[in-house]
PDB file of C-alpha atoms and ligand atoms in Angstrom:
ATOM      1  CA  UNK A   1     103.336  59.692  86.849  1.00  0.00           C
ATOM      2  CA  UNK A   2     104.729  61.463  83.775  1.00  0.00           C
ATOM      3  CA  UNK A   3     103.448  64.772  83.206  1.00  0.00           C
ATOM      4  CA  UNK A   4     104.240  67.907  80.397  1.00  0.00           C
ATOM      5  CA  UNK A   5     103.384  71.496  81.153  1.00  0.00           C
ATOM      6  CA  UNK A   6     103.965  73.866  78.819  1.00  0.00           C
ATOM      7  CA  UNK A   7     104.826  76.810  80.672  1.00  0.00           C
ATOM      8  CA  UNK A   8     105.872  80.501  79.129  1.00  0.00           C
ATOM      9  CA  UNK A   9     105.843  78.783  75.882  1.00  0.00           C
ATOM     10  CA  UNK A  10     108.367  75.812  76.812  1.00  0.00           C
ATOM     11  CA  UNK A  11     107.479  72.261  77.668  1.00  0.00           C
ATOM     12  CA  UNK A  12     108.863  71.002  80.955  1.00  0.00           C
ATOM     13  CA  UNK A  13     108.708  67.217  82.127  1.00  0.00           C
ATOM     14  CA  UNK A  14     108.710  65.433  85.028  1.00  0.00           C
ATOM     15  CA  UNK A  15     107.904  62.553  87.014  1.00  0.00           C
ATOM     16  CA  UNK A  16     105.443  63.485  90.182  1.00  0.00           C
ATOM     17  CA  UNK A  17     103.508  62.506  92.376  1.00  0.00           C
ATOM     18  CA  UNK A  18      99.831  62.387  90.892  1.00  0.00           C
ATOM     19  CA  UNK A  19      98.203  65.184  93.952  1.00  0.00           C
ATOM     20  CA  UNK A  20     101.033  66.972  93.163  1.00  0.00           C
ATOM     21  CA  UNK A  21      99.792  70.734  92.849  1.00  0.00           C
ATOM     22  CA  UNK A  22     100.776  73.302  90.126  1.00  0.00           C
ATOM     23  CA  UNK A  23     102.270  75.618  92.618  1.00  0.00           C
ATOM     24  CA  UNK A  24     104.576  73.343  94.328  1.00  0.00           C
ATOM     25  CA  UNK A  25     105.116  71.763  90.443  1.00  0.00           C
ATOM     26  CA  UNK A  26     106.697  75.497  89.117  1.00  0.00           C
ATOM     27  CA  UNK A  27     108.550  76.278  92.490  1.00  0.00           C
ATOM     28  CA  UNK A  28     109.741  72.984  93.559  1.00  0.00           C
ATOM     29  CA  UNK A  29     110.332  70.821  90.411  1.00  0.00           C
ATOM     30  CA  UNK A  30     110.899  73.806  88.193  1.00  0.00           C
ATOM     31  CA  UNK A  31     112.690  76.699  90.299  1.00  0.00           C
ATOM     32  CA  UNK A  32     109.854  79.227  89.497  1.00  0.00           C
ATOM     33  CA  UNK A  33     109.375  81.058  92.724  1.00  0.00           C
ATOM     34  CA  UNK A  34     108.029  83.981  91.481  1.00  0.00           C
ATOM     35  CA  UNK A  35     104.818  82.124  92.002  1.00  0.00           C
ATOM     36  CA  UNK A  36     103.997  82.639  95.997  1.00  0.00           C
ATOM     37  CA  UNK A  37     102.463  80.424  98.213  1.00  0.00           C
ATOM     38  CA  UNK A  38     100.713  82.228 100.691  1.00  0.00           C
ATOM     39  CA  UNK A  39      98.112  79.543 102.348  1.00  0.00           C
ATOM     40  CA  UNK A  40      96.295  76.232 102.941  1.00  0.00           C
ATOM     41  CA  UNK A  41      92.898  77.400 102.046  1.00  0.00           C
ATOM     42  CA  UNK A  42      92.711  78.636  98.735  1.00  0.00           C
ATOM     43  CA  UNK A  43      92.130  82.271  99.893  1.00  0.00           C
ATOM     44  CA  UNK A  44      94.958  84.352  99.504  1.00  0.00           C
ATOM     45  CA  UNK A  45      95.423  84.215  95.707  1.00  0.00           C
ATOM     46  CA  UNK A  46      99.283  84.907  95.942  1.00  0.00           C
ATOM     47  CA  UNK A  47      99.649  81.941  93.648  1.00  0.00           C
ATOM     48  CA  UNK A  48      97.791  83.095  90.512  1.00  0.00           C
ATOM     49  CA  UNK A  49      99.283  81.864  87.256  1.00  0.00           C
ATOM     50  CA  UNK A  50      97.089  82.575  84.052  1.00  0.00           C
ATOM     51  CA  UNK A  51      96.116  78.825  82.342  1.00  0.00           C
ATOM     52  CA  UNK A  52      95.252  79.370  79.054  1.00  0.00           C
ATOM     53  CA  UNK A  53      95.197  83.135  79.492  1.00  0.00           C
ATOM     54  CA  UNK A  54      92.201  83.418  82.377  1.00  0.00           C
ATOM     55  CA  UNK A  55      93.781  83.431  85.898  1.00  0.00           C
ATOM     56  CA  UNK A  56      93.552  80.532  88.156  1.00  0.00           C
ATOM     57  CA  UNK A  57      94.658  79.604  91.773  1.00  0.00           C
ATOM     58  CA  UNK A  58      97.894  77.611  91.503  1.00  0.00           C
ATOM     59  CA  UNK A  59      97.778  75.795  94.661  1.00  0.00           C
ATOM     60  CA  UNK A  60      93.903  74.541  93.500  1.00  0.00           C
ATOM     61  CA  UNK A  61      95.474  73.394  90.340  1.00  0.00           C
ATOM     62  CA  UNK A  62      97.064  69.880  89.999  1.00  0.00           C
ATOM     63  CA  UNK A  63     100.307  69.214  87.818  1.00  0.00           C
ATOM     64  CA  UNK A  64      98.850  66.528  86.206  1.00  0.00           C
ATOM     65  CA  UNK A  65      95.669  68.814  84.984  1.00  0.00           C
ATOM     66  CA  UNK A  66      97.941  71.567  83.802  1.00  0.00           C
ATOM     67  CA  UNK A  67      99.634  69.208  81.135  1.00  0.00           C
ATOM     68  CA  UNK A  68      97.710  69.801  77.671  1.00  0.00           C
ATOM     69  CA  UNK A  69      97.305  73.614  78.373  1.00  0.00           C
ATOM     70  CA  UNK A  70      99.226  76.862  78.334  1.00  0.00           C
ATOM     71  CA  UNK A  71     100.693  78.262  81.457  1.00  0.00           C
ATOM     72  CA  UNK A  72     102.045  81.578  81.852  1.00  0.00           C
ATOM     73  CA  UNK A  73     103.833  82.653  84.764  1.00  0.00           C
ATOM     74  CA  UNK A  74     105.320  85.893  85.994  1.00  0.00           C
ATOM     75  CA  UNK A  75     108.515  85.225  84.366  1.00  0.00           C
ATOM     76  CA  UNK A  76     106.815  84.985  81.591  1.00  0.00           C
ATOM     77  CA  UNK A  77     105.524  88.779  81.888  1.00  0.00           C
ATOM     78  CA  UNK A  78     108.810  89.985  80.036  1.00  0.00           C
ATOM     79  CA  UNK A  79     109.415  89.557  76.515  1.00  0.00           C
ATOM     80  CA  UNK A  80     113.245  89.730  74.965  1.00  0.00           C
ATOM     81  CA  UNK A  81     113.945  92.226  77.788  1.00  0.00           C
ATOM     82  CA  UNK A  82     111.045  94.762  77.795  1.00  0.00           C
ATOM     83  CA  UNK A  83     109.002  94.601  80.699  1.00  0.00           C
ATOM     84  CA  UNK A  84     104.966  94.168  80.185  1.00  0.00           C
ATOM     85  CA  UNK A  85     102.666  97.301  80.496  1.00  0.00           C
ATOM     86  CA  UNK A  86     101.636  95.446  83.758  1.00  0.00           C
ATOM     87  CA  UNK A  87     105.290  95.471  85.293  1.00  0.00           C
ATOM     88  CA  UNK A  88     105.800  99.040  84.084  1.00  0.00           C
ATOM     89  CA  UNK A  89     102.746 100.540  85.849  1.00  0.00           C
ATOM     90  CA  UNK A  90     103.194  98.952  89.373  1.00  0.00           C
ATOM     91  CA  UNK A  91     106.717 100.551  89.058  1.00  0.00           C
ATOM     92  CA  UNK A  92     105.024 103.841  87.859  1.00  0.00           C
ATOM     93  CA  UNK A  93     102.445 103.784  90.223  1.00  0.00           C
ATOM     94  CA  UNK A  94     104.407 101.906  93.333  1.00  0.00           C
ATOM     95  CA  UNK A  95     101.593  98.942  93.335  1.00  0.00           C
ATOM     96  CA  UNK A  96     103.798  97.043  95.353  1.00  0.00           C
ATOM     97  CA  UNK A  97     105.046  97.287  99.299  1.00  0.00           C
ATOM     98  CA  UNK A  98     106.701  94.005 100.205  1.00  0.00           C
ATOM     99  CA  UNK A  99     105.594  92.341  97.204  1.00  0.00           C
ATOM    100  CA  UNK A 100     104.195  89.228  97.883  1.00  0.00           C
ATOM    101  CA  UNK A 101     101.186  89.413  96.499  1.00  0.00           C
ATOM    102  CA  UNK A 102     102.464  91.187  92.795  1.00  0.00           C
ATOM    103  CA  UNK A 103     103.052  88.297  90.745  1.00  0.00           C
ATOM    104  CA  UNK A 104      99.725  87.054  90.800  1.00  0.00           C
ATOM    105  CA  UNK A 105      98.285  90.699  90.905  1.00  0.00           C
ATOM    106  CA  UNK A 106     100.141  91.164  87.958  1.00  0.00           C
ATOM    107  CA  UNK A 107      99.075  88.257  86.031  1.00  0.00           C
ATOM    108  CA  UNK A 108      95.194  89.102  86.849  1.00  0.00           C
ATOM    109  CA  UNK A 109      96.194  92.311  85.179  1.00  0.00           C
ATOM    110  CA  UNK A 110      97.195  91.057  82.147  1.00  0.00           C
ATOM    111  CA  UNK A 111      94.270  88.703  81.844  1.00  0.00           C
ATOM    112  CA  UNK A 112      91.672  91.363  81.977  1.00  0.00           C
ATOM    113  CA  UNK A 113      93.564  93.766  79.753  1.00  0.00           C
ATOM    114  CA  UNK A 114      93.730  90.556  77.500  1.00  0.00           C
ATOM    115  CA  UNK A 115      90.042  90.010  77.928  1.00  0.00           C
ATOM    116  CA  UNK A 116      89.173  93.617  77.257  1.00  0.00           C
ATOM    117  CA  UNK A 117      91.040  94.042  74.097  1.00  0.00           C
ATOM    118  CA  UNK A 118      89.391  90.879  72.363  1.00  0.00           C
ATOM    119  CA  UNK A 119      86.294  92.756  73.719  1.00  0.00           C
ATOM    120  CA  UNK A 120      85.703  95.341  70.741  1.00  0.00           C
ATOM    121  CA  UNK A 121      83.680  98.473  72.256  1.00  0.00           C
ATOM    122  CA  UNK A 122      84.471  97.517  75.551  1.00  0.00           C
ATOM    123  CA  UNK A 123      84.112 101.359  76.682  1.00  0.00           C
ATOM    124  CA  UNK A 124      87.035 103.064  79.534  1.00  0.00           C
ATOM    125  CA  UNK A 125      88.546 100.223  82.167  1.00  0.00           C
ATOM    126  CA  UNK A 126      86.483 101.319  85.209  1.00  0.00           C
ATOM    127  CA  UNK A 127      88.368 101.073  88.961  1.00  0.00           C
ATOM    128  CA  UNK A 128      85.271  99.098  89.978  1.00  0.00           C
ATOM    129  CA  UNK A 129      86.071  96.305  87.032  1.00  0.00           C
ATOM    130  CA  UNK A 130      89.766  96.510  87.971  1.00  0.00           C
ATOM    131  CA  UNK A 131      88.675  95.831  91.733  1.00  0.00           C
ATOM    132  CA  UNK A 132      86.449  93.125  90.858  1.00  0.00           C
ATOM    133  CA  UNK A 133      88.952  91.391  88.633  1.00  0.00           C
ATOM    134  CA  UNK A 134      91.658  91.479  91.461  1.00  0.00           C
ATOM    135  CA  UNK A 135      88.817  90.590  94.258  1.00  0.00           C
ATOM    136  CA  UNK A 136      90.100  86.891  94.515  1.00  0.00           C
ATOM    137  CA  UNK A 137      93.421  87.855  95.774  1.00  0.00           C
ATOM    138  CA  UNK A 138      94.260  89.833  99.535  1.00  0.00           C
ATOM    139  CA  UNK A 139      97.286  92.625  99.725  1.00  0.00           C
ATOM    140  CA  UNK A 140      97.720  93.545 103.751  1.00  0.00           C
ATOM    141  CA  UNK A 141     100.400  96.661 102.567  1.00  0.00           C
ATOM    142  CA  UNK A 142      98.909  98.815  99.671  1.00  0.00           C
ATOM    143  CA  UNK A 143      95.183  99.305 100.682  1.00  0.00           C
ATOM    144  CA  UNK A 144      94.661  98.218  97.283  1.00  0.00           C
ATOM    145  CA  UNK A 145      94.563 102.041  95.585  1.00  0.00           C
ATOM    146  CA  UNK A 146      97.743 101.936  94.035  1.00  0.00           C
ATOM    147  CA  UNK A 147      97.467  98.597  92.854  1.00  0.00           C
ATOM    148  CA  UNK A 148      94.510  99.748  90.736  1.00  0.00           C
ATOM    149  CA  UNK A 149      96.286 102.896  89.576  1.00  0.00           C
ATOM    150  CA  UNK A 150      98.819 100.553  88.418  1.00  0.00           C
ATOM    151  CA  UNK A 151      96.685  98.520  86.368  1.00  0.00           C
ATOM    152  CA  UNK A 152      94.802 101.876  85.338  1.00  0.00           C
ATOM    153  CA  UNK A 153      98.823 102.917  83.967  1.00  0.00           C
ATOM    154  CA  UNK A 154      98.880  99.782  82.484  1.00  0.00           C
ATOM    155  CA  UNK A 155      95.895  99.944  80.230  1.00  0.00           C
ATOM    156  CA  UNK A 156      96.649 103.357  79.001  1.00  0.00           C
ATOM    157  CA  UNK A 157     100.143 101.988  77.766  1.00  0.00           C
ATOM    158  CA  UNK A 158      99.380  98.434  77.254  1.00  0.00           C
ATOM    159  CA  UNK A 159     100.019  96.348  74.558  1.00  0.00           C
ATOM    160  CA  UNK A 160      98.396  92.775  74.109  1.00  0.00           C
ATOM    161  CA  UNK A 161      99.975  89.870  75.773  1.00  0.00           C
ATOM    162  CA  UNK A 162      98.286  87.204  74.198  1.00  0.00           C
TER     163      UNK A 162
HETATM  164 FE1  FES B   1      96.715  81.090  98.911  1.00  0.00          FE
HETATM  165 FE2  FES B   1      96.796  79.737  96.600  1.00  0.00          FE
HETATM  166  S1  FES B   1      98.388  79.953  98.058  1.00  0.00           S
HETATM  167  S2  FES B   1      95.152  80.900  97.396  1.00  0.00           S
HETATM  168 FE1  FES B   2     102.552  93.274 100.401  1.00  0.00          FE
HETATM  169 FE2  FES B   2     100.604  93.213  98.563  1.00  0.00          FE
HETATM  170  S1  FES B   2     102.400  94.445  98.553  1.00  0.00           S
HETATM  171  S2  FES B   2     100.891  91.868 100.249  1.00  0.00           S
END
């Protein structure tokens, strides 16, 4: 079957094969690798893309459902050369060991600082609401701290991404 994603605002077609997944559809068909693939049971949330700005699980995601919405990916994270708050603060911070796990981390990140500035009087991002937004998805290096103090950078200095 035919299908169009539009991915980090460009529209990409191809023919697939209809359980194609999105995962194996933006590293595969499309050369996007910075989306991982880190499982066969839905568990590890290494392949988090945001669809239509809330974060989903890539490899529970067909191709064929993604066409008609908005992917973002975390190539997308960079705009005309300046690196998202998000990128910036896991450099600040060192939120990252090997790595594996960032992109997605990264794109949960911007979805809740998203979500909390369309939230008017949304109050200070708390660690416990950063931990809870990132709870879907496992890191075995950092221990998790610095991966919240990096989202923590990220909202003091962030500007929207939507
Ligand atoms: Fe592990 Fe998607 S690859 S949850
Ligand atoms: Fe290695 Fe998170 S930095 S899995």
């Amino acid at each position: 079957m035919q299908v169009t994603v539009s991915i980090n605002g460009e529209e990409y077609t191809r023919e697939v094969e209809p359980r194609l997944l999105l995962v194996h559809f933006l590293r595969d068909e499309l050369g996007l690798t910075g989306t991982h693939w880190g499982c066969d049971t839905s568990n590890c949330g290494t392949c988090v893309v945001l669809m239509d700005g809330e974060p989903v699980k890539s490899c529970t995601v067909l191709a064929a459902t993604a066409a008609g919405h908005e992917i973002r990916t975390v190539e997308g994270l960079e705009v005309d050369g300046v690196l998202d708050p998000v990128q910036q603060g896991f450099t600040e911070e060192h939120g990252l060991q090997c790595g594996f796990c960032t992109p997605g981390m990264m794109l949960t990140a911007r979805a809740l600082l998203d979500r909390r500035a369309r939230e008017a009087g949304g109050g200070e991002l708390t660690d416990q609401e950063i931990r809870t937004a990132i709870s879907g998805q496992i890191c075995r290096c950092t221990g998790y701290a610095t991966i919240v103090r990096s989202i923590r950078w990220a909202a003091e200095h962030s500007r929207s991404g939507a």
